[in-house]
Amino acid sequence: VAVLNSGNAEHRSPVQEGAVMALELSVDCTLVVFGTVTGSVRSYSTVTGAVTELGRHKGPVTSVAITRDGGTVVSASTDRTVKVFQGDRREMVLEGHREAVRDVRLVGAREDKVLSCSVTGRLKIWNITTGELVSLPESVCFQKTLGALFPA
C-alpha cells in the first residue's frame, strides 16, 4: 500500500503476506483496513505508514468494513465467521453461518450492528457490542431491497 501526494510516494507499507482480498478506506482517509488470502486482517495508517495486524481468520478474508470513527473493524471469511475488532485489540468472533461469509456491512445510525451475507445469500444481523444475533432477515421485501447490495 502506498500513499501518494502529488504523484510522489509519501508512505509505503512493507510487502504484505498473501494477496489482498478486500480493503476499505476510513472516512477521514487516515486508515486503510484490509484482509488477505492468508486470513490476516490488518490496518495501515496513511499518516505514519505503520501496519498493524488486528487478527486472523482460519480462511481467506472476503470483506472488511470500518466505522466512521475508525474505532471498529469488521471482517468476513470463508471460515464461516465474522470478526469484530474494537479499540485495544478486543476481538469478538460471531459464529452462526453455515457457509462462507462473502460480505459484511455496518448498519444502523450508530453503526452498532453488522449485516453479514453468506455465499448462498443467507443474511444475519449482529449487535457488534454484545455479539448477539439480532435478526435473520427473511422477508421477500427485504431480500428484494438487498438484491442490489448482494447480487446472486
mmCIF file of C-alpha atoms in Angstrom:
data_model
loop_
_atom_site.group_PDB
_atom_site.id
_atom_site.type_symbol
_atom_site.label_atom_id
_atom_site.label_comp_id
_atom_site.label_asym_id
_atom_site.label_seq_id
_atom_site.Cartn_x
_atom_site.Cartn_y
_atom_site.Cartn_z
ATOM 1 C CA VAL A 1 0.000 0.000 0.000
ATOM 2 C CA ALA A 2 1.337 3.456 -0.863
ATOM 3 C CA VAL A 3 0.164 6.958 -0.014
ATOM 4 C CA LEU A 4 0.677 9.365 -2.897
ATOM 5 C CA ASN A 5 0.933 13.123 -2.589
ATOM 6 C CA SER A 6 1.125 14.999 -5.915
ATOM 7 C CA GLY A 7 2.224 11.771 -7.565
ATOM 8 C CA ASN A 8 5.064 11.099 -5.122
ATOM 9 C CA ALA A 9 5.059 8.201 -2.648
ATOM 10 C CA GLU A 10 4.788 9.700 0.835
ATOM 11 C CA HIS A 11 4.470 6.400 2.732
ATOM 12 C CA ARG A 12 4.806 2.778 1.639
ATOM 13 C CA SER A 13 3.808 -0.225 3.687
ATOM 14 C CA PRO A 14 6.106 -3.219 3.881
ATOM 15 C CA VAL A 15 5.298 -6.046 1.485
ATOM 16 C CA GLN A 16 2.273 -7.921 2.853
ATOM 17 C CA GLU A 17 1.966 -11.675 3.301
ATOM 18 C CA GLY A 18 -0.580 -13.051 0.822
ATOM 19 C CA ALA A 19 -2.737 -11.306 -1.733
ATOM 20 C CA VAL A 20 -5.073 -8.565 -0.514
ATOM 21 C CA MET A 21 -8.664 -9.802 -0.977
ATOM 22 C CA ALA A 22 -10.662 -6.896 0.498
ATOM 23 C CA LEU A 23 -9.966 -3.346 1.603
ATOM 24 C CA GLU A 24 -11.712 -0.218 2.820
ATOM 25 C CA LEU A 25 -10.571 3.354 3.442
ATOM 26 C CA SER A 26 -11.745 5.231 6.539
ATOM 27 C CA VAL A 27 -13.959 8.285 6.033
ATOM 28 C CA ASP A 28 -11.137 10.638 7.087
ATOM 29 C CA CYS A 29 -8.671 8.810 4.790
ATOM 30 C CA THR A 30 -6.214 8.109 7.624
ATOM 31 C CA LEU A 31 -6.679 4.335 7.791
ATOM 32 C CA VAL A 32 -6.844 1.528 5.248
ATOM 33 C CA VAL A 33 -8.210 -1.765 6.555
ATOM 34 C CA PHE A 34 -7.542 -4.888 4.509
ATOM 35 C CA GLY A 35 -7.866 -8.656 4.581
ATOM 36 C CA THR A 36 -5.622 -11.194 2.900
ATOM 37 C CA VAL A 37 -5.905 -14.604 1.293
ATOM 38 C CA THR A 38 -3.981 -15.991 4.292
ATOM 39 C CA GLY A 39 -6.725 -14.805 6.696
ATOM 40 C CA SER A 40 -4.946 -11.780 8.142
ATOM 41 C CA VAL A 41 -6.903 -8.598 8.955
ATOM 42 C CA ARG A 42 -4.657 -5.527 9.084
ATOM 43 C CA SER A 43 -4.773 -1.769 9.230
ATOM 44 C CA TYR A 44 -2.438 0.668 7.504
ATOM 45 C CA SER A 45 -2.030 4.237 8.751
ATOM 46 C CA THR A 46 -1.798 6.665 5.847
ATOM 47 C CA VAL A 47 -0.342 9.188 8.305
ATOM 48 C CA THR A 48 2.536 7.169 9.771
ATOM 49 C CA GLY A 49 2.885 4.287 7.317
ATOM 50 C CA ALA A 50 2.515 1.739 10.145
ATOM 51 C CA VAL A 51 0.856 -1.633 9.506
ATOM 52 C CA THR A 52 -0.908 -3.358 12.425
ATOM 53 C CA GLU A 53 -2.310 -6.877 12.434
ATOM 54 C CA LEU A 54 -5.735 -6.806 14.076
ATOM 55 C CA GLY A 55 -6.277 -10.579 13.975
ATOM 56 C CA ARG A 56 -6.605 -13.647 11.781
ATOM 57 C CA HIS A 57 -9.275 -15.858 10.285
ATOM 58 C CA LYS A 58 -8.757 -19.553 9.508
ATOM 59 C CA GLY A 59 -9.553 -18.906 5.829
ATOM 60 C CA PRO A 60 -9.251 -16.095 3.298
ATOM 61 C CA VAL A 61 -10.850 -12.759 4.217
ATOM 62 C CA THR A 62 -13.700 -11.891 1.857
ATOM 63 C CA SER A 63 -14.847 -8.495 3.159
ATOM 64 C CA VAL A 64 -13.921 -5.745 5.618
ATOM 65 C CA ALA A 65 -15.734 -2.688 6.987
ATOM 66 C CA ILE A 66 -14.714 0.162 9.280
ATOM 67 C CA THR A 67 -16.821 2.531 11.382
ATOM 68 C CA ARG A 68 -16.845 6.256 10.610
ATOM 69 C CA ASP A 69 -14.736 6.961 13.688
ATOM 70 C CA GLY A 70 -12.243 4.217 12.767
ATOM 71 C CA GLY A 71 -12.654 2.556 16.167
ATOM 72 C CA THR A 72 -14.222 -0.695 14.999
ATOM 73 C CA VAL A 73 -13.295 -3.028 12.157
ATOM 74 C CA VAL A 74 -15.446 -5.929 10.997
ATOM 75 C CA SER A 75 -14.302 -8.756 8.713
ATOM 76 C CA ALA A 76 -15.799 -11.802 6.992
ATOM 77 C CA SER A 77 -14.168 -15.002 5.831
ATOM 78 C CA THR A 78 -14.563 -18.294 4.074
ATOM 79 C CA ASP A 79 -14.125 -19.856 7.539
ATOM 80 C CA ARG A 80 -17.856 -19.011 8.109
ATOM 81 C CA THR A 81 -17.153 -16.367 10.754
ATOM 82 C CA VAL A 82 -17.493 -12.625 11.177
ATOM 83 C CA LYS A 83 -14.914 -10.961 13.424
ATOM 84 C CA VAL A 84 -15.232 -7.635 15.208
ATOM 85 C CA PHE A 85 -12.093 -5.769 16.292
ATOM 86 C CA GLN A 86 -12.709 -2.896 18.702
ATOM 87 C CA GLY A 87 -10.348 -0.484 20.383
ATOM 88 C CA ASP A 88 -7.498 -2.039 22.318
ATOM 89 C CA ARG A 89 -7.275 -5.158 20.147
ATOM 90 C CA ARG A 90 -10.520 -6.618 21.557
ATOM 91 C CA GLU A 91 -11.636 -9.369 19.189
ATOM 92 C CA MET A 92 -15.080 -10.954 19.052
ATOM 93 C CA VAL A 93 -15.964 -13.922 16.839
ATOM 94 C CA LEU A 94 -19.535 -14.103 15.518
ATOM 95 C CA GLU A 95 -20.459 -17.649 14.550
ATOM 96 C CA GLY A 96 -23.658 -18.943 13.007
ATOM 97 C CA HIS A 97 -23.259 -19.015 9.241
ATOM 98 C CA ARG A 98 -23.280 -22.491 7.675
ATOM 99 C CA GLU A 99 -21.390 -21.325 4.589
ATOM 100 C CA ALA A 100 -18.552 -18.938 3.810
ATOM 101 C CA VAL A 101 -19.409 -15.315 4.583
ATOM 102 C CA ARG A 102 -18.949 -13.170 1.497
ATOM 103 C CA ASP A 103 -19.812 -9.670 2.718
ATOM 104 C CA VAL A 104 -20.203 -7.510 5.831
ATOM 105 C CA ARG A 105 -21.705 -4.025 6.166
ATOM 106 C CA LEU A 106 -22.028 -1.792 9.201
ATOM 107 C CA VAL A 107 -25.639 -0.701 9.654
ATOM 108 C CA GLY A 108 -27.680 1.474 11.965
ATOM 109 C CA ALA A 109 -27.370 5.171 12.701
ATOM 110 C CA ARG A 110 -24.718 4.408 15.350
ATOM 111 C CA GLU A 111 -23.089 1.646 13.266
ATOM 112 C CA ASP A 112 -23.817 -0.696 16.165
ATOM 113 C CA LYS A 113 -24.896 -3.620 14.023
ATOM 114 C CA VAL A 114 -23.309 -5.603 11.240
ATOM 115 C CA LEU A 115 -25.159 -7.214 8.356
ATOM 116 C CA SER A 116 -23.458 -10.360 7.092
ATOM 117 C CA CYS A 117 -24.269 -12.345 3.966
ATOM 118 C CA SER A 118 -23.173 -15.898 3.190
ATOM 119 C CA VAL A 119 -22.266 -17.133 -0.281
ATOM 120 C CA THR A 120 -25.761 -18.602 -0.598
ATOM 121 C CA GLY A 121 -27.424 -15.295 0.331
ATOM 122 C CA ARG A 122 -28.339 -16.061 3.944
ATOM 123 C CA LEU A 123 -28.410 -12.810 5.923
ATOM 124 C CA LYS A 124 -27.731 -12.220 9.607
ATOM 125 C CA ILE A 125 -27.739 -9.015 11.639
ATOM 126 C CA TRP A 126 -25.491 -8.912 14.710
ATOM 127 C CA ASN A 127 -25.042 -6.487 17.602
ATOM 128 C CA ILE A 128 -21.325 -5.608 17.433
ATOM 129 C CA THR A 129 -21.130 -4.664 21.103
ATOM 130 C CA THR A 130 -22.547 -7.901 22.535
ATOM 131 C CA GLY A 131 -22.036 -10.303 19.609
ATOM 132 C CA GLU A 132 -25.687 -11.265 19.869
ATOM 133 C CA LEU A 133 -27.561 -12.369 16.742
ATOM 134 C CA VAL A 134 -30.278 -9.727 16.395
ATOM 135 C CA SER A 135 -32.167 -10.846 13.309
ATOM 136 C CA LEU A 136 -32.393 -13.320 10.454
ATOM 137 C CA PRO A 137 -33.997 -11.210 7.701
ATOM 138 C CA GLU A 138 -36.269 -13.438 5.629
ATOM 139 C CA SER A 139 -38.954 -11.145 4.180
ATOM 140 C CA VAL A 140 -39.391 -11.021 0.405
ATOM 141 C CA CYS A 141 -39.383 -7.219 0.508
ATOM 142 C CA PHE A 142 -36.104 -7.152 2.431
ATOM 143 C CA GLN A 143 -34.490 -9.673 0.094
ATOM 144 C CA LYS A 144 -35.521 -7.618 -2.943
ATOM 145 C CA THR A 145 -34.121 -4.463 -1.363
ATOM 146 C CA LEU A 146 -30.815 -6.173 -0.654
ATOM 147 C CA GLY A 147 -30.647 -7.652 -4.149
ATOM 148 C CA ALA A 148 -28.693 -4.635 -5.311
ATOM 149 C CA LEU A 149 -26.216 -4.960 -2.421
ATOM 150 C CA PHE A 150 -25.761 -8.710 -2.668
ATOM 151 C CA PRO A 151 -26.355 -9.863 -6.260
ATOM 152 C CA ALA A 152 -26.563 -13.616 -6.760
#
